[in-house]
Coordinates of C-alpha atoms in Angstrom, one line a residue:
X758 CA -0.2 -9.3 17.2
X759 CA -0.6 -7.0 19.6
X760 CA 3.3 -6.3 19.9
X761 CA 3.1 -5.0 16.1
X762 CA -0.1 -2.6 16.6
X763 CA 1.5 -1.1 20.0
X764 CA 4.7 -0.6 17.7
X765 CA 2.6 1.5 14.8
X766 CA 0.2 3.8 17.1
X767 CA 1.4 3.2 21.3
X768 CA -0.5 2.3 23.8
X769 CA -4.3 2.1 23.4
X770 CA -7.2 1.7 25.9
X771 CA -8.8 -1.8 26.0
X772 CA -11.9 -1.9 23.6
X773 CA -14.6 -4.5 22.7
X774 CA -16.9 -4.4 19.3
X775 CA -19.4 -6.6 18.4
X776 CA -20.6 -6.8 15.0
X777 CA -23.0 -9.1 13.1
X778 CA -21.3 -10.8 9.9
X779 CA -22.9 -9.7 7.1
X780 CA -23.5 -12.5 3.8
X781 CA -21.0 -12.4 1.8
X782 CA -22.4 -11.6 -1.8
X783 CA -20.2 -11.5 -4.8
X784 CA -20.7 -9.5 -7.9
X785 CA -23.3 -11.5 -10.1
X786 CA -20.9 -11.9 -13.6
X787 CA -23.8 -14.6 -15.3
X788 CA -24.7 -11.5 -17.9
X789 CA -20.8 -12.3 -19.4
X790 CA -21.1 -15.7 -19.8
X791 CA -20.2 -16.4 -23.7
X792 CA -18.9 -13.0 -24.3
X793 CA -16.1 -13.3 -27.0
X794 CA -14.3 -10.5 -25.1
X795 CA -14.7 -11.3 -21.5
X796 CA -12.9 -14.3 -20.2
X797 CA -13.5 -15.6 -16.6
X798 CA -10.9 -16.7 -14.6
X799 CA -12.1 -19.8 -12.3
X800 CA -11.1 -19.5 -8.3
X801 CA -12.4 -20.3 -5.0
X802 CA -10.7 -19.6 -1.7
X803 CA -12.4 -20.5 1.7
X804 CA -15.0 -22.2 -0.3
X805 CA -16.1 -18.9 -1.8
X806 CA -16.5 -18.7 -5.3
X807 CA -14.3 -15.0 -6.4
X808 CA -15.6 -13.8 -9.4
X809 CA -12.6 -12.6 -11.9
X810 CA -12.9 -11.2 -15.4
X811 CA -10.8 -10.6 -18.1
X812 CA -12.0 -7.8 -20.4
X813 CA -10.0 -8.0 -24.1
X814 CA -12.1 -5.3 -25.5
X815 CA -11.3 -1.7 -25.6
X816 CA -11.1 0.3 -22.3
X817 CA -14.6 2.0 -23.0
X818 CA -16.3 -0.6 -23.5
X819 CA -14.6 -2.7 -20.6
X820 CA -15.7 0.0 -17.9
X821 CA -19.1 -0.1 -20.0
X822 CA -19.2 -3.5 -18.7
X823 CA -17.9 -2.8 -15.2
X824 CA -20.6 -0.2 -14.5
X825 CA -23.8 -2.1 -15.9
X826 CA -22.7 -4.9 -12.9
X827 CA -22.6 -2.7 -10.2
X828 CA -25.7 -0.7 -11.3
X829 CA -27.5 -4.4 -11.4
X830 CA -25.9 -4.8 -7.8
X831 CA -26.8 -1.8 -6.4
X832 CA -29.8 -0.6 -7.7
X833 CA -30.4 2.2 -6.0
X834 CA -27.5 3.7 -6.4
X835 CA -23.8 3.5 -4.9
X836 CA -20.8 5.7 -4.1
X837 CA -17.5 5.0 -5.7
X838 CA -14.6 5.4 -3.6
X839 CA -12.1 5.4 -6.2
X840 CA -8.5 4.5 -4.9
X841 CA -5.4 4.9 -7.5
X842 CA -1.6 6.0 -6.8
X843 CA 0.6 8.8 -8.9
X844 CA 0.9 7.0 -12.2
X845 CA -2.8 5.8 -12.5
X846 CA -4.1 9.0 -11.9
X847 CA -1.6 10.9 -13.9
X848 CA -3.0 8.5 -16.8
X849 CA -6.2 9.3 -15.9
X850 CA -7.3 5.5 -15.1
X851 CA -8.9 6.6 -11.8
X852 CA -11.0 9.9 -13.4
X853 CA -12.1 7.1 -16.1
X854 CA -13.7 4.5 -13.6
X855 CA -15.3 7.4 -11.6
X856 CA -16.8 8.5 -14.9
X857 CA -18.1 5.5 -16.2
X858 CA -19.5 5.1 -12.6
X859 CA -22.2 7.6 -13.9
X860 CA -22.6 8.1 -10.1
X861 CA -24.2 11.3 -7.9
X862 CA -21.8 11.3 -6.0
X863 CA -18.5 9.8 -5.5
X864 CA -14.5 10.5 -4.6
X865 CA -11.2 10.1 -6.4
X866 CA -8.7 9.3 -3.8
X867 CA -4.8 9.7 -5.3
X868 CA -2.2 9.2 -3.1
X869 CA 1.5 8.3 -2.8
X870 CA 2.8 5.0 -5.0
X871 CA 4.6 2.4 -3.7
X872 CA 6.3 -0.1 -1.4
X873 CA 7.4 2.8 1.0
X874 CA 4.1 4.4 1.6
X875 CA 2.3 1.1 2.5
X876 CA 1.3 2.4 5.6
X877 CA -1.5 3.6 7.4
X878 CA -0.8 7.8 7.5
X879 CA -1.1 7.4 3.5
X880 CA -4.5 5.7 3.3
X881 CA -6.4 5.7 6.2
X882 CA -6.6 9.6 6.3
X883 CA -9.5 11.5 7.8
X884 CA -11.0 13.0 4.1
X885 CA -11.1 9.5 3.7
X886 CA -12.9 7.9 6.3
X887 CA -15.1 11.3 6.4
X888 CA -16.2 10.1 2.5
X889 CA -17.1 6.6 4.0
X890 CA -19.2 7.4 7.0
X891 CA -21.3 10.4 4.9
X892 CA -21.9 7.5 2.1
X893 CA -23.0 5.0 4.6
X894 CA -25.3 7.0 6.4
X895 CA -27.3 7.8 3.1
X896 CA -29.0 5.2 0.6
X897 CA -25.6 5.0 -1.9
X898 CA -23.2 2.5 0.0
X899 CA -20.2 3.1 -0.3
X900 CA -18.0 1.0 -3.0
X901 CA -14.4 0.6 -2.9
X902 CA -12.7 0.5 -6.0
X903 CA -9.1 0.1 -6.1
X904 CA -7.3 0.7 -9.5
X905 CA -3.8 0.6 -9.6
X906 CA -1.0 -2.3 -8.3
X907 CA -1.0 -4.5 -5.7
X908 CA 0.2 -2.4 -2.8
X909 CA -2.9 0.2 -3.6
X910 CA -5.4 -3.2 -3.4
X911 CA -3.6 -4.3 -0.5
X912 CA -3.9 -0.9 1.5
X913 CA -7.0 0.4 0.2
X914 CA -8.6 -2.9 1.0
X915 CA -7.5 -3.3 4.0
X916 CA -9.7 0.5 4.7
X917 CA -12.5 -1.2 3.0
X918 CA -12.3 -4.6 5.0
X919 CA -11.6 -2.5 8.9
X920 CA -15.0 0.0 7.6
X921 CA -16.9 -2.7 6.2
X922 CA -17.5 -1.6 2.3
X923 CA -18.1 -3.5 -0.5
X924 CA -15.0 -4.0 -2.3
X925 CA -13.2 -4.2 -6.2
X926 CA -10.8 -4.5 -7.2
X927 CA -9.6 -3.0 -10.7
X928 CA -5.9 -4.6 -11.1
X929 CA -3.3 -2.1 -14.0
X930 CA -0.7 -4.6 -13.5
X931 CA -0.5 -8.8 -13.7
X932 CA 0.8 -9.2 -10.2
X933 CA -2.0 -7.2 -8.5
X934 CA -4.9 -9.4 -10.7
X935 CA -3.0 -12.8 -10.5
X936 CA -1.2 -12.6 -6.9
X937 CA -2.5 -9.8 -4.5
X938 CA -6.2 -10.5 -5.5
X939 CA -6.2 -13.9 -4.6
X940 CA -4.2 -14.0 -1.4
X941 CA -6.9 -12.0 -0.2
X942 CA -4.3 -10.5 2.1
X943 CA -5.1 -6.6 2.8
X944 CA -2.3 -4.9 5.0
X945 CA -0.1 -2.2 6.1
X946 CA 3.8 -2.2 6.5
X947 CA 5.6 -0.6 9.7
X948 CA 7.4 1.6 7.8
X949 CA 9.5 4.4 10.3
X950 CA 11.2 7.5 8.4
X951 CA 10.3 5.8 5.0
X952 CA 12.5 2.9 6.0
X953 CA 10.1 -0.9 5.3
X954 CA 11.3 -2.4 8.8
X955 CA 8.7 -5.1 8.6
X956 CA 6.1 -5.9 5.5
X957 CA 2.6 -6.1 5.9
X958 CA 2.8 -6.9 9.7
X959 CA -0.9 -5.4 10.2
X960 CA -3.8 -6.5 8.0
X961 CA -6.5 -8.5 7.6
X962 CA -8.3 -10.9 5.6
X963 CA -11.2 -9.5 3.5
X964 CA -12.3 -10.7 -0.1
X965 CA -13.2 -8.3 -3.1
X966 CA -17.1 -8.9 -4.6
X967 CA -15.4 -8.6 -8.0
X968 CA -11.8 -8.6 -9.7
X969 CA -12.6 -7.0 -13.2
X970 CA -9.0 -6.6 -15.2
X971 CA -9.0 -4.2 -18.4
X972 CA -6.0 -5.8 -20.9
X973 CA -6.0 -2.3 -22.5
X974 CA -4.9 -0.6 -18.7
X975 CA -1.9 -3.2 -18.5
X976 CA -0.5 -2.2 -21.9
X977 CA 0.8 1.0 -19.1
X978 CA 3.0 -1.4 -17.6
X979 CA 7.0 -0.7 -16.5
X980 CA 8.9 -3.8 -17.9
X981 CA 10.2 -4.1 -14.4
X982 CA 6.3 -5.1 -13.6
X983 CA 6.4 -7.2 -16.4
X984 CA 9.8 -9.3 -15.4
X985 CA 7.7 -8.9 -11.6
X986 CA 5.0 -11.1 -13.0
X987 CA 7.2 -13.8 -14.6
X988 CA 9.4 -13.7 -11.4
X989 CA 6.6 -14.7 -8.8
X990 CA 5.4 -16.9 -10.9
X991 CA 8.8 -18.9 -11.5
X992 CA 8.5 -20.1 -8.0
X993 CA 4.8 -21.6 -8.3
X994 CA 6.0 -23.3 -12.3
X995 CA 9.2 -24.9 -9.9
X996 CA 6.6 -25.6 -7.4
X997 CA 3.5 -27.4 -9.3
X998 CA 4.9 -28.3 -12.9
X999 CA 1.8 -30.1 -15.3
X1000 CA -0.5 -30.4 -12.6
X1001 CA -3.4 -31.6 -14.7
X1002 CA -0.9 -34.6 -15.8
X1003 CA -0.9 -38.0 -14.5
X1004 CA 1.9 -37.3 -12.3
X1005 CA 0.5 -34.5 -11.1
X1006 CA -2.3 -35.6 -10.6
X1007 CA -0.9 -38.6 -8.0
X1008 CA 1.2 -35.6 -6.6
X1009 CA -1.4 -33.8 -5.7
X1010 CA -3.9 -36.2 -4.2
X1011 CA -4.6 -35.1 -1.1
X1012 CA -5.1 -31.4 -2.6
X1013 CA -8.8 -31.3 -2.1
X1014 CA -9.1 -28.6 -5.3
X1015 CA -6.2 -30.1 -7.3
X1016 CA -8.6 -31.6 -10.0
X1017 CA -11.3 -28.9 -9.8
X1018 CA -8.4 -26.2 -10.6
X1019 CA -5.3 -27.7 -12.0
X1020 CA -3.0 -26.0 -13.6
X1021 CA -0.4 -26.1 -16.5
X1022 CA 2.3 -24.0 -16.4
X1023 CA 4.1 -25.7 -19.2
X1024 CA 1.2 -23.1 -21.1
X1025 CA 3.2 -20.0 -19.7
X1026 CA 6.5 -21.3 -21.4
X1027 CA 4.8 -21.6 -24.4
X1028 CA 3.8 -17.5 -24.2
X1029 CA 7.7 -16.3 -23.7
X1030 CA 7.3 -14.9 -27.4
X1031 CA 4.3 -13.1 -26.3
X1032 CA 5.7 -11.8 -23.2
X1033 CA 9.4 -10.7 -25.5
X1034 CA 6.6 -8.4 -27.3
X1035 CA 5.0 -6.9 -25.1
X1036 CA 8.6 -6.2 -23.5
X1037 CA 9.5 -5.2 -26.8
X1038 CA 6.0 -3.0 -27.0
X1039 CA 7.0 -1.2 -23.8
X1040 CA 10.7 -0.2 -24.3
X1041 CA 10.2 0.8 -27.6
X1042 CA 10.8 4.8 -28.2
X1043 CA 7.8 5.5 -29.4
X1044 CA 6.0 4.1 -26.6
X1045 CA 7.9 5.9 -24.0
X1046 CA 7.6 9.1 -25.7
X1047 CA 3.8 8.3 -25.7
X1048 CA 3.3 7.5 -22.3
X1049 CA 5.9 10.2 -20.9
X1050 CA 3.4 12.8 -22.7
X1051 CA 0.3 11.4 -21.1
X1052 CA 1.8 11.4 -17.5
X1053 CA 3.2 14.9 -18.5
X1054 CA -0.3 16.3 -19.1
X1055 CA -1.9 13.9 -16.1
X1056 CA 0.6 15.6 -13.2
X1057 CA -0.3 19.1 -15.1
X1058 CA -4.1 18.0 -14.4
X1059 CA -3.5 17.0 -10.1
X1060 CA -1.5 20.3 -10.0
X1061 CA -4.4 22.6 -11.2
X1062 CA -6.8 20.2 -10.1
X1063 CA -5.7 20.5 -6.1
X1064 CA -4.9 24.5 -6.2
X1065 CA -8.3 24.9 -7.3
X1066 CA -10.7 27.3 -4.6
X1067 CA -13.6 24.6 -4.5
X1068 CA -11.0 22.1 -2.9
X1069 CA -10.6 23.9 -0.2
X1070 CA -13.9 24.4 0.9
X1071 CA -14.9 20.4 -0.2
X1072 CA -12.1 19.8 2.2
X1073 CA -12.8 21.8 5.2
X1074 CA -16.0 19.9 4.6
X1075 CA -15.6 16.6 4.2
X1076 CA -13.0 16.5 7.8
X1077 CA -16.0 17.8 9.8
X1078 CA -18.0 15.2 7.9
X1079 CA -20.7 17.4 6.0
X1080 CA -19.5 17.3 2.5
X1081 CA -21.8 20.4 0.8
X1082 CA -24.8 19.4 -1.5
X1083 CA -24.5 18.4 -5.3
X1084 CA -27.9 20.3 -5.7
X1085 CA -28.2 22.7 -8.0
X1086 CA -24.5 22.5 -9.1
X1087 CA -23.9 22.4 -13.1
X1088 CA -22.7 18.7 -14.4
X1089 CA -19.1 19.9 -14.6
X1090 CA -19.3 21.2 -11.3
X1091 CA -20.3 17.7 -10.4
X1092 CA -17.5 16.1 -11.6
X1093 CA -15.1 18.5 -10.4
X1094 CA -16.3 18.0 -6.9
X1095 CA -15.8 14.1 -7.0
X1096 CA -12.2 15.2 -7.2
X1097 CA -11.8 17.6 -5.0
X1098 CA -12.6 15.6 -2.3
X1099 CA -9.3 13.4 -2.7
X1100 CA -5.6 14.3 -1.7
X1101 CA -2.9 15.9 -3.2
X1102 CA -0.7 13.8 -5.2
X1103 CA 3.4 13.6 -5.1
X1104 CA 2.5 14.5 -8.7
X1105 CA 0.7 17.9 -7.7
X1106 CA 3.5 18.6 -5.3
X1107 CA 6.2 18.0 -7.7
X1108 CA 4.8 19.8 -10.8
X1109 CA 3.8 23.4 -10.4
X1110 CA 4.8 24.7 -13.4
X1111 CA 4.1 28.2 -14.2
X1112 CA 1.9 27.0 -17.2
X1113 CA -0.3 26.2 -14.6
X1114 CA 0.4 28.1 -11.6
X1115 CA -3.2 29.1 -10.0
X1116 CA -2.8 33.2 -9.8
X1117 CA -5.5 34.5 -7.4
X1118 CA -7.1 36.1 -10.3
X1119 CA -7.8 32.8 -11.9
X1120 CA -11.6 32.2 -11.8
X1121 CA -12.6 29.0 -10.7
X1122 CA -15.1 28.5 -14.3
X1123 CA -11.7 29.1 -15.7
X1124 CA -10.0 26.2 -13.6
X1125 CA -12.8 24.0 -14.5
X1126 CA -12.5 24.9 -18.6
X1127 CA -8.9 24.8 -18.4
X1128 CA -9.4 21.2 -16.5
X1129 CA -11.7 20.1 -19.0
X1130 CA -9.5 21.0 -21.8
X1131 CA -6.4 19.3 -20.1
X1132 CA -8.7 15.9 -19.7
X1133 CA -10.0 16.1 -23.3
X1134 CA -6.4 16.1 -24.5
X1135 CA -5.1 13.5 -22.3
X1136 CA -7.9 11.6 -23.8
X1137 CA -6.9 12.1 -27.6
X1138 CA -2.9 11.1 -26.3
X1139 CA -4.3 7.9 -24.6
X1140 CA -6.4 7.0 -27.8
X1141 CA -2.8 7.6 -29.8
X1142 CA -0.9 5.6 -27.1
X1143 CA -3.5 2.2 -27.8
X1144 CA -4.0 3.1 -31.1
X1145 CA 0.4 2.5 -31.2
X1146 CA -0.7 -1.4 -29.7
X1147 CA -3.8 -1.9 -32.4
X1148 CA -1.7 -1.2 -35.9
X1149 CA 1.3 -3.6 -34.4
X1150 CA 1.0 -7.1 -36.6
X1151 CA -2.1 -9.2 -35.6
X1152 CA 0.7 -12.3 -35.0
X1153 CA 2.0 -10.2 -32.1
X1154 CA -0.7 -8.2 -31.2
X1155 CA -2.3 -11.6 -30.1
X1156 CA 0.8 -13.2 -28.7
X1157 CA 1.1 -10.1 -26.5
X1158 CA -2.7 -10.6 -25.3
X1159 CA -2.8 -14.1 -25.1
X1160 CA 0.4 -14.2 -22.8
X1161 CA -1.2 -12.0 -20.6
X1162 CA -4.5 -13.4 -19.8
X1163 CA -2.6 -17.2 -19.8
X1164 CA -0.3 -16.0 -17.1
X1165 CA -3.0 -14.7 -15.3
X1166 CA -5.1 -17.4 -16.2
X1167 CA -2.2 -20.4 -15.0
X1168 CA -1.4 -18.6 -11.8
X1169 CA -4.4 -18.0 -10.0
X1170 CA -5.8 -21.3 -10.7
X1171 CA -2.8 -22.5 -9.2
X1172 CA -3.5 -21.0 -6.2
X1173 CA -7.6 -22.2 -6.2
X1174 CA -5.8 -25.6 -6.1
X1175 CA -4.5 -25.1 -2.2
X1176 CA -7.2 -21.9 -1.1
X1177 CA -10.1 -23.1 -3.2
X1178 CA -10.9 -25.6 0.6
X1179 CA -8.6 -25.1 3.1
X1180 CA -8.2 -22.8 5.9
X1181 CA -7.4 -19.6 5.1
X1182 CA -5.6 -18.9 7.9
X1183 CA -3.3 -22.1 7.2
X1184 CA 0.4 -22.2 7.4
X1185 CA 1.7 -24.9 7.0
X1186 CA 0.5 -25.6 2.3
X1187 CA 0.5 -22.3 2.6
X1188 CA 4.3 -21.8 2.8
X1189 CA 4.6 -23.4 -0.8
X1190 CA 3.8 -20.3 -2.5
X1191 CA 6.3 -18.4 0.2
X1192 CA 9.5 -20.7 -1.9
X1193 CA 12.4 -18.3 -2.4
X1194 CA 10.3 -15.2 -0.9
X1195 CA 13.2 -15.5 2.1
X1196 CA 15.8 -14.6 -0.3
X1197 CA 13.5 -11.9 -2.4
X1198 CA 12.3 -10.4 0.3
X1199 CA 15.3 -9.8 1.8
X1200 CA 17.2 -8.5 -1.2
X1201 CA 14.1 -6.2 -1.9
X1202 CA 14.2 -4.5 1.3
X1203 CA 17.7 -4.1 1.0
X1204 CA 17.8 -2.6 -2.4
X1205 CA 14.7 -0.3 -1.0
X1206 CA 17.3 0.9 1.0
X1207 CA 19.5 2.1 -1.1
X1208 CA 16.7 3.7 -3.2
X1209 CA 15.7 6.1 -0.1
X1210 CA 19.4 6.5 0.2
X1211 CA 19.9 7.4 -3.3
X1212 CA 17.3 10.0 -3.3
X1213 CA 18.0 11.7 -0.1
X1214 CA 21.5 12.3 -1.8
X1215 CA 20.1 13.7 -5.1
X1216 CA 21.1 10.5 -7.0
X1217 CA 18.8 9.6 -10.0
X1218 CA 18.2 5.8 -10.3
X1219 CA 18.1 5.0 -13.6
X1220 CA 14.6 3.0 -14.5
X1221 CA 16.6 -0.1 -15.8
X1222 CA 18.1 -0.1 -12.0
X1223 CA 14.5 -0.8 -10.3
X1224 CA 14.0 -3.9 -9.2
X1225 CA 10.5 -4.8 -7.9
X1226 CA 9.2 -7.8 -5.8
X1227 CA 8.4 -9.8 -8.2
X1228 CA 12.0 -9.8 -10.1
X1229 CA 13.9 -10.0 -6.7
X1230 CA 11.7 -13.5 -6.1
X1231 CA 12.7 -14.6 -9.8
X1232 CA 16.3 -14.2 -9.0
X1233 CA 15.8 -16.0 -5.5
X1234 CA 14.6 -18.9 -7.2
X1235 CA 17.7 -18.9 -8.9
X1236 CA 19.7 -18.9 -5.4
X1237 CA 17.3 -21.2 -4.1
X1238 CA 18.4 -23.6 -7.2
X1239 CA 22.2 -23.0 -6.5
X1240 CA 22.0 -23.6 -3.3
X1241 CA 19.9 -27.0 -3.8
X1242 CA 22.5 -27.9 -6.0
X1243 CA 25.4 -27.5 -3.3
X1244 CA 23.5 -29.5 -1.4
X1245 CA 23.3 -31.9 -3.3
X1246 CA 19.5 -32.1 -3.4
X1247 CA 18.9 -30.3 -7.1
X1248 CA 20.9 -32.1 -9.7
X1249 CA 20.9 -33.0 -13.0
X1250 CA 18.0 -32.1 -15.6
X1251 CA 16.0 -31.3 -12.8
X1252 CA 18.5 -28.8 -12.1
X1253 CA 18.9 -27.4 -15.4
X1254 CA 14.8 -27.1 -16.1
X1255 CA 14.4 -25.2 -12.3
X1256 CA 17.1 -22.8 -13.6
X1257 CA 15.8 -22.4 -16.8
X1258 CA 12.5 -20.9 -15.5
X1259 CA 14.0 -17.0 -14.8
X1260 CA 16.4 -17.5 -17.4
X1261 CA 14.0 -18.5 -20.5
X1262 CA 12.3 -14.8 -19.6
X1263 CA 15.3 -13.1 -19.1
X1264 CA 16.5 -11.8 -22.9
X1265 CA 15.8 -8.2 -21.7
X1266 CA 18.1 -8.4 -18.6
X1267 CA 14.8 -8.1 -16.1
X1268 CA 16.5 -10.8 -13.5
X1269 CA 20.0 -9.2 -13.3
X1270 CA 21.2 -6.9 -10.7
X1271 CA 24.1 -5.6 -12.6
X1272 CA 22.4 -1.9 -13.4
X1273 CA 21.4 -1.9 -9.2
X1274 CA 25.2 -2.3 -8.7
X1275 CA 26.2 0.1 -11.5

């Protein structure tokens, strides 16, 4: 341990803390209970019960929800830290949840996306901590709400667990609500001149009070995330089978929550229809067009939105820790200054256009009209973009959702099965979920590689040529199968249903690395 933190920031004076644990007090979720719309996804880990919603209702109505549970947790009042990378902010998911928040005061936090930027200088950054320690000293605690992927609820709560905030996490993507939610796992990478050299080598341990997923925000998804989700989960469907059976049931025995939690993942083949639609959904040219539009009009709104002169002084303030009073500011105002508090995007970076080039001139009631109006149309695209989803056929409309929350639903109590009792810190059950990461994890870093390479020689990679974590594990299990087979330990029909897994999910091409080599 200490080799790894000497490695990321040198040589540090010896230091001793001591620090009362707090109760841990999850989000109380007993006002959803028989809600048509809001499903609850059972898991324990530690012996702590995680509460985990599913909302199938519209996005309104889903942050709606979200906000009357906080309120009722935090009475007085609370400060939303809102954490979301490039694309979610471009879409506008992170100005949404600080909306619907309907907070005094609060801070939209965009930064850099992805498995490259999974380190400390991105996240932990002094505007940041600045936020924290002003919210804590008043009577609105600061609350932690990561929206976006896994690596933003991995790095953002790994902030939240090191300065002790309440945490939630607000999953846009299958793999963040099903896998990186529940392994509870927050951490950095050591990551040297954008190159991963090891993957979450410095983290910690530290539980969200809620995991609230809105369906409408994964309907955003790349189909690389989708083939991701399928992919992880090929290794646990290999690794469990019908767990609720009679077979599994003497299988799993000594599995203190295998009864509790048991899962089926027989119920995820039964989805593949469900998950070729919403593949189907995603690729299709209206769709792109769509969402290409909304991102277009999101990375005009970061551009304007960090030129603007009020940034700068929020800024200057926040580092020295004083952020400036909300009093007597106008509502807009208000909500302008919740986001000026946050960093500048790649997006904001990339995109000065001269459409919306900040001339000196510029007024900033100008900025803030020609922000508003900006918003208000990304708004009317996003209500186009969902409306797109509602007019497809109610057969696969329905498929599309009810793949989605089973996957979600199969997965994580697949994993209450081994955490719901046991040791968090284990390692030895533990490394069941770790099958074929070996193989992913090392084609992943390597095709990382070549990504950085590519775009430090101008190359364009093609989105069909991405291959995330989740897809590189699905093709390990693959490997892991072939290689059981030469072995002679994999043969038969067992061999032919382990392979079948990846390949039953794999009519759009998601598992092959033949564009990566193109």
């Amino acid at each position: 341990g200490k080799f790894s933190v000497h490695a990321v920031f040198g040589e540090l004076p010896t230091k001793k803390s001591i620090e009362k644990v707090r109760t841990w007090y999850p989000v109380d979720i007993s006002s959803e209970e028989d809600k048509s719309n809001v499903i609850e996804i059972p898991f324990k880990i530690g012996g702590l019960t995680l509460p985990m919603l599913t909302h199938n209702g519209s996005c309104d109505e889903a942050l709606e929800c979200l906000a009357e549970l906080l309120k009722a947790k935090y009475p007085k009042g609370f400060t939303p830290i809102v954490s979301c990378g490039e694309t979610c902010d471009a879409l506008g998911y992170g100005q949404d949840m600080l909306d619907a928040m309907n907070q005094e005061d609060g801070m939209l936090y965009s930064h850099k996306s992805g498995e490259t930027y999974k380190r400390y200088d991105n996240y932990a950054t002094d505007r940041l901590l600045a936020t924290i320690n002003k919210a804590k000293s008043g009577i609105a605690p600061p609350v932690v709400l990561a929206v976006g992927g896994g690596v933003n609820g991995n790095c953002i709560g790994l902030v939240a667990g090191m300065t002790n905030c309440d945490f939630i996490e607000v999953p846009t993507t299958p793999m963040h609500y099903n896998d990186a939610v529940t392994s509870a796992k927050k951490a950095f990478s050591l990551v040297v001149e954008d190159k991963i050299l090891s993957k979450n080598i410095l983290g910690c341990f530290y539980l969200p009070q809620l995991a609230f997923c809105v369906n409408e925000w994964l309907l955003t998804i790349s189909t690389a995330n989708a083939h991701a989700t399928v992919g992880e989960a090929t290794k646990t469907m290999n690794m469990l089978g019908v767990a609720n059976s009679m077979v599994g049931a003497n299988d799993f025995r000594n599995i203190t929550g295998a009864v509790e939690f048991a899962s089926d993942f027989t119920k995820i083949l039964e989805e593949v229809e469900g998950f070729d639609n919403l593949v189907e959904f995603i690729e299709s040219s209206a769709t792109l067009k769509k969402k290409k539009n909304i991102i277009s009009i999101g990375k005009k709104i970061a551009a304007l939105r960090d030129t603007t002169p009020e940034q700068e002084n929020a800024r200057s303030n926040l580092v020295s820790g004083l952020p400036s009073s909300n009093r007597n500011m106008s509502t807009k105002e208000k909500k302008f200054k919740k986001v000026f508090g946050s960093v500048p995007s790649m997006a904001s970076l990339a995109t000065l256009d001269s459409d919306i080039s900040s001339s000196e001139s510029d007024s900033e009631q100008e900025q803030n009209d020609d922000l508003e109006a900006l918003m208000q149309e990304r708004k009317e695209l996003m209500k186009n973009f969902r409306a797109s989803f509602y007019n497809m056929s109610t057969q696969k409309k329905d498929s599309i959702l009810s793949f989605l929350t089973t996957i979600n639903r199969e997965i994580v109590c697949a994993k209450a099965m081994f955490l719901a009792y046991s040791d968090p810190f284990e390692k030895y059950r533990a490394l069941l979920f770790e099958y074929a990461h070996t193989l992913g994890h090392g084609v992943e870093a390597f095709a990382n590689d070549l990504y950085l390479k590519a775009r430090k020689c101008g190359v364009d990679i093609a989105p069909e040529a991405l291959r995330l974590h989740g897809q590189c594990v699905g093709m390990a299990v693959l490997w892991a199968g072939e290689m059981s087979k030469n072995l002679g330990k994999l043969t038969g029909e067992g061999y032919t249903l382990h392979q079948s897994f990846p390949y039953l999910f794999n009519r759009n091409n998601g598992f092959s690395f033949g564009p990566l080599r193109e």
